[in-house]
Amino acid sequence: MNDGAQFDVIIVGLGPTGGMLANLLGMSGVRTLVLERETQIYDLPRAVHFDDEIMRAFQTIGITQSFSKKVIVNKGARFCDYDGNLLLDWPREQAITSNGWHASYRFHQPELEQEIRNALLQRPSVHYTLGARVISIKQDADKATVTYRDADGTTKSTTCLYLVGCDGGRSFVRDHLKIEMDVLGFEQRWLVIDVLLKGEKPELGDHTIQYCDPQSPATYCRNPGSRRRWEFALRDDQQDEEMMRDSTVWN
């Protein structure tokens, strides 16, 4: 590596992608800095599913012993009509696959991100800074210079051989480098409701349920512990504010 740069790699963004990359680089002793603009993990659910190949990646960085206690194995999906009549049953294989894990899991993303950050504490060559907002990127033939403002408002600059943007939908790196996004044309609005049950509700079942109503499709997800998710497709004539009312959602 070129010692003219302070780091071999700077990663912008400490979500699951940036955190996994930082762990993998750290396992090879690569000098890595991660800059994350938020000061703490976003504590609401987002992604809820991964497969055996992803669990194999988690195994590689050494978090499966603790994280596997916080996930559930996905039992599959059932597709029903508007009245709840079964149209198609799609059970997921419950046997261990050739990757050494189950084929499908449900998880709570904030718990995963914490596990990934805990693993980074075992990587001496990796450092991460929270509350660091990148404001400038410059590059020459030998290195890139990254300027950022830290949590107390101090402006700092550091250099690297490689810069990786893992900073999500509001990516400063993508905007700065004028990298275009591929828009796949998905414009349908969905209302997603995540809840914590106050008591046992076995009647909800352990399978994902897809309600195949062509006018108002909906999905139910069985997530770990007392977490459950409902997703409702919104018609063009339905306003977000209207659908967020308790009387609309639950009646």
Coordinates of C-alpha atoms in Angstrom, one line a residue:
M1 CA 0.0 0.0 0.0
N2 CA 1.0 3.6 -0.6
D3 CA 2.0 5.2 2.7
G4 CA 1.4 8.7 1.2
A5 CA -2.3 8.3 2.2
Q6 CA -3.5 8.2 5.8
F7 CA -5.9 5.3 5.0
D8 CA -6.1 2.7 2.4
V9 CA -9.9 2.9 2.2
I10 CA -12.5 5.5 3.4
I11 CA -16.1 4.3 3.5
V12 CA -18.8 6.9 3.6
G13 CA -21.8 5.3 5.4
L14 CA -22.0 2.8 8.3
G15 CA -25.2 1.0 7.4
P16 CA -25.2 -2.8 6.8
T17 CA -23.3 -2.5 3.5
G18 CA -20.6 -0.1 4.8
G19 CA -20.3 -2.0 8.0
M20 CA -19.9 -5.3 6.4
L21 CA -17.3 -4.0 4.0
A22 CA -15.3 -2.4 6.8
N23 CA -15.3 -5.7 8.7
L24 CA -14.1 -7.6 5.7
L25 CA -11.3 -5.1 5.0
G26 CA -10.4 -5.1 8.7
M27 CA -10.0 -8.8 8.7
S28 CA -7.3 -8.4 6.0
G29 CA -5.6 -5.6 8.0
V30 CA -6.6 -2.8 5.5
R31 CA -6.3 0.6 7.0
T32 CA -9.9 1.8 6.9
L33 CA -11.9 4.8 8.1
V34 CA -15.7 4.8 8.1
L35 CA -17.5 8.2 8.2
E36 CA -21.2 8.1 9.2
R37 CA -23.3 11.2 9.3
E38 CA -25.8 10.0 12.0
T39 CA -24.7 9.9 15.6
Q40 CA -26.6 6.7 16.4
I41 CA -28.3 3.8 14.8
Y42 CA -31.7 4.5 13.3
D43 CA -33.9 2.6 15.6
L44 CA -36.9 1.8 13.4
P45 CA -37.4 -1.3 11.2
R46 CA -36.6 -1.2 7.5
A47 CA -35.3 -4.4 5.8
V48 CA -36.7 -7.6 7.5
H49 CA -35.4 -10.5 5.4
F50 CA -32.2 -12.2 4.3
D51 CA -31.1 -15.6 3.1
D52 CA -28.5 -18.3 3.7
E53 CA -25.8 -16.6 1.6
I54 CA -26.1 -13.4 3.7
M55 CA -25.9 -15.4 6.9
R56 CA -22.8 -17.0 5.5
A57 CA -21.3 -13.5 5.1
F58 CA -22.3 -12.8 8.7
Q59 CA -20.6 -16.0 9.8
T60 CA -17.4 -14.7 8.0
I61 CA -17.2 -11.6 10.2
G62 CA -18.0 -13.7 13.3
I63 CA -21.5 -12.4 14.4
T64 CA -23.7 -15.4 13.9
Q65 CA -23.3 -16.9 17.5
S66 CA -25.0 -13.8 19.0
F67 CA -27.1 -12.6 16.0
S68 CA -28.7 -16.0 15.3
K69 CA -30.5 -15.7 18.6
K70 CA -32.2 -12.6 17.5
V71 CA -33.7 -13.9 14.2
I72 CA -36.4 -16.3 13.2
V73 CA -36.4 -18.8 10.4
N74 CA -39.0 -17.9 7.8
K75 CA -41.6 -20.6 7.3
G76 CA -42.8 -19.4 3.9
A77 CA -45.6 -17.4 2.4
R78 CA -49.3 -18.0 1.8
F79 CA -51.2 -16.2 -1.0
C80 CA -54.9 -15.5 -0.2
D81 CA -57.8 -13.8 -1.9
Y82 CA -59.7 -10.8 -0.4
D83 CA -61.7 -13.1 2.0
G84 CA -58.6 -15.0 3.2
N85 CA -59.2 -18.1 1.1
L86 CA -55.9 -19.9 0.3
L87 CA -54.8 -19.6 -3.3
L88 CA -51.2 -20.7 -3.1
D89 CA -49.0 -22.2 -0.3
W90 CA -45.3 -21.5 -0.7
P91 CA -43.5 -23.1 2.3
R92 CA -39.8 -22.4 2.6
E93 CA -37.4 -25.3 3.0
Q94 CA -36.6 -25.8 6.7
A95 CA -33.5 -27.9 6.1
I96 CA -30.0 -26.5 6.3
T97 CA -28.7 -25.6 2.8
S98 CA -25.3 -26.1 1.3
N99 CA -24.3 -22.8 2.8
G100 CA -24.7 -24.2 6.3
W101 CA -27.8 -22.1 7.2
H102 CA -31.5 -22.0 6.6
A103 CA -32.8 -20.6 3.3
S104 CA -34.7 -17.6 4.7
Y105 CA -34.6 -15.5 7.9
R106 CA -36.5 -12.6 9.4
F107 CA -34.6 -9.9 11.4
H108 CA -34.8 -6.5 13.0
Q109 CA -32.3 -4.2 11.2
P110 CA -31.2 -2.0 14.2
E111 CA -30.1 -5.2 15.9
L112 CA -28.1 -6.3 12.9
E113 CA -26.4 -2.9 12.6
Q114 CA -25.4 -3.1 16.3
E115 CA -23.9 -6.6 15.8
I116 CA -21.9 -5.3 12.8
R117 CA -20.6 -2.4 14.8
N118 CA -19.7 -4.6 17.7
A119 CA -17.6 -6.7 15.3
L120 CA -15.7 -3.7 14.1
L121 CA -14.3 -3.3 17.7
Q122 CA -12.3 -6.4 17.0
R123 CA -10.6 -4.8 13.9
P124 CA -7.6 -2.8 14.9
S125 CA -7.1 -1.4 11.4
V126 CA -10.6 0.0 11.2
H127 CA -11.8 3.3 12.7
Y128 CA -15.2 4.8 12.4
T129 CA -16.5 8.3 13.2
L130 CA -20.2 9.0 14.0
G131 CA -21.7 12.4 13.2
A132 CA -19.3 13.0 10.4
R133 CA -20.8 14.7 7.4
V134 CA -18.7 14.7 4.2
I135 CA -18.6 18.1 2.6
S136 CA -15.9 17.7 -0.1
I137 CA -14.1 15.1 -2.1
K138 CA -11.1 15.8 -4.2
Q139 CA -8.9 13.3 -6.1
D140 CA -5.6 13.3 -7.9
A141 CA -3.4 10.6 -9.4
D142 CA -2.3 9.2 -6.1
K143 CA -5.1 9.6 -3.6
A144 CA -8.4 11.1 -2.7
T145 CA -8.9 13.8 -0.1
V146 CA -12.1 13.7 2.0
T147 CA -13.2 16.8 4.0
Y148 CA -15.9 16.3 6.6
R149 CA -17.5 18.1 9.5
D150 CA -17.5 16.1 12.7
A151 CA -20.2 16.0 15.4
D152 CA -18.9 19.1 17.2
G153 CA -18.7 21.1 14.0
T154 CA -14.9 20.8 13.5
T155 CA -13.9 20.5 9.8
K156 CA -11.3 17.9 9.1
S157 CA -9.6 16.4 6.1
T158 CA -8.0 13.0 5.5
T159 CA -6.7 11.0 2.5
C160 CA -7.1 7.6 1.1
L161 CA -6.2 5.4 -1.8
Y162 CA -9.8 4.3 -2.4
L163 CA -13.1 5.9 -1.5
V164 CA -16.3 3.9 -1.3
G165 CA -19.8 5.4 -1.1
C166 CA -22.2 3.4 1.0
D167 CA -24.3 6.4 2.1
G168 CA -27.7 5.3 0.9
G169 CA -30.4 7.1 -0.9
R170 CA -29.1 10.6 0.1
S171 CA -25.6 9.7 -1.1
F172 CA -23.2 12.6 -1.1
V173 CA -20.6 10.5 -2.9
R174 CA -23.0 9.6 -5.7
D175 CA -24.1 13.2 -6.1
H176 CA -20.6 14.5 -6.0
L177 CA -19.3 12.0 -8.6
K178 CA -22.5 12.6 -10.7
I179 CA -23.3 8.9 -10.8
E180 CA -26.8 8.4 -12.2
M181 CA -29.3 6.2 -10.5
D182 CA -31.1 3.5 -12.4
V183 CA -34.8 4.1 -11.9
L184 CA -36.6 0.8 -12.3
G185 CA -40.0 2.5 -12.6
F186 CA -41.6 1.3 -9.3
E187 CA -43.8 4.2 -8.3
Q188 CA -46.6 2.6 -6.3
R189 CA -47.1 3.9 -2.8
W190 CA -47.3 1.5 0.1
L191 CA -48.2 2.2 3.7
V192 CA -45.9 0.1 6.0
I193 CA -46.9 -0.4 9.6
D194 CA -44.6 -2.0 12.1
V195 CA -45.9 -2.9 15.5
L196 CA -44.9 -4.5 18.8
L197 CA -47.7 -6.8 20.1
K198 CA -48.8 -6.2 23.7
G199 CA -49.6 -9.9 24.1
E200 CA -49.7 -13.3 22.4
K201 CA -51.5 -13.4 19.0
P202 CA -51.1 -16.9 17.7
E203 CA -54.0 -16.4 15.4
L204 CA -51.8 -14.2 13.3
G205 CA -49.7 -17.2 12.3
D206 CA -46.0 -17.6 11.5
H207 CA -46.2 -17.3 7.7
T208 CA -46.0 -14.3 5.5
I209 CA -49.5 -13.7 4.0
Q210 CA -50.0 -11.9 0.7
Y211 CA -53.6 -10.7 0.2
C212 CA -54.1 -10.8 -3.6
D213 CA -56.8 -8.2 -3.9
P214 CA -56.2 -6.5 -7.2
Q215 CA -57.7 -3.3 -5.9
S216 CA -55.9 -3.1 -2.6
P217 CA -53.1 -5.8 -2.2
A218 CA -51.7 -6.2 1.3
T219 CA -49.0 -8.1 3.1
Y220 CA -48.5 -9.5 6.6
C221 CA -45.0 -10.3 7.9
R222 CA -44.2 -12.4 11.0
N223 CA -41.0 -10.8 12.3
P224 CA -38.8 -11.7 15.4
G225 CA -40.2 -11.6 18.9
S226 CA -43.4 -9.5 19.2
R227 CA -42.7 -7.6 16.0
R228 CA -45.2 -7.7 13.2
R229 CA -45.5 -5.8 9.9
W230 CA -48.5 -4.9 7.7
E231 CA -48.1 -3.4 4.2
F232 CA -50.9 -1.8 2.3
A233 CA -50.8 -0.7 -1.3
L234 CA -52.4 2.7 -1.7
R235 CA -54.7 3.6 -4.6
D236 CA -54.3 6.8 -6.4
D237 CA -57.4 8.2 -4.7
Q238 CA -56.2 7.5 -1.2
Q239 CA -54.2 10.2 0.6
D240 CA -51.4 9.3 3.0
E241 CA -53.0 11.3 5.9
E242 CA -56.3 9.4 5.5
M243 CA -54.6 6.0 5.5
M244 CA -52.6 6.8 8.7
R245 CA -55.8 7.3 10.7
D246 CA -56.4 4.3 13.2
S247 CA -60.0 4.0 12.0
T248 CA -58.9 3.5 8.4
V249 CA -56.1 1.0 9.1
W250 CA -57.8 -1.2 11.5
N251 CA -61.4 -1.3 10.4

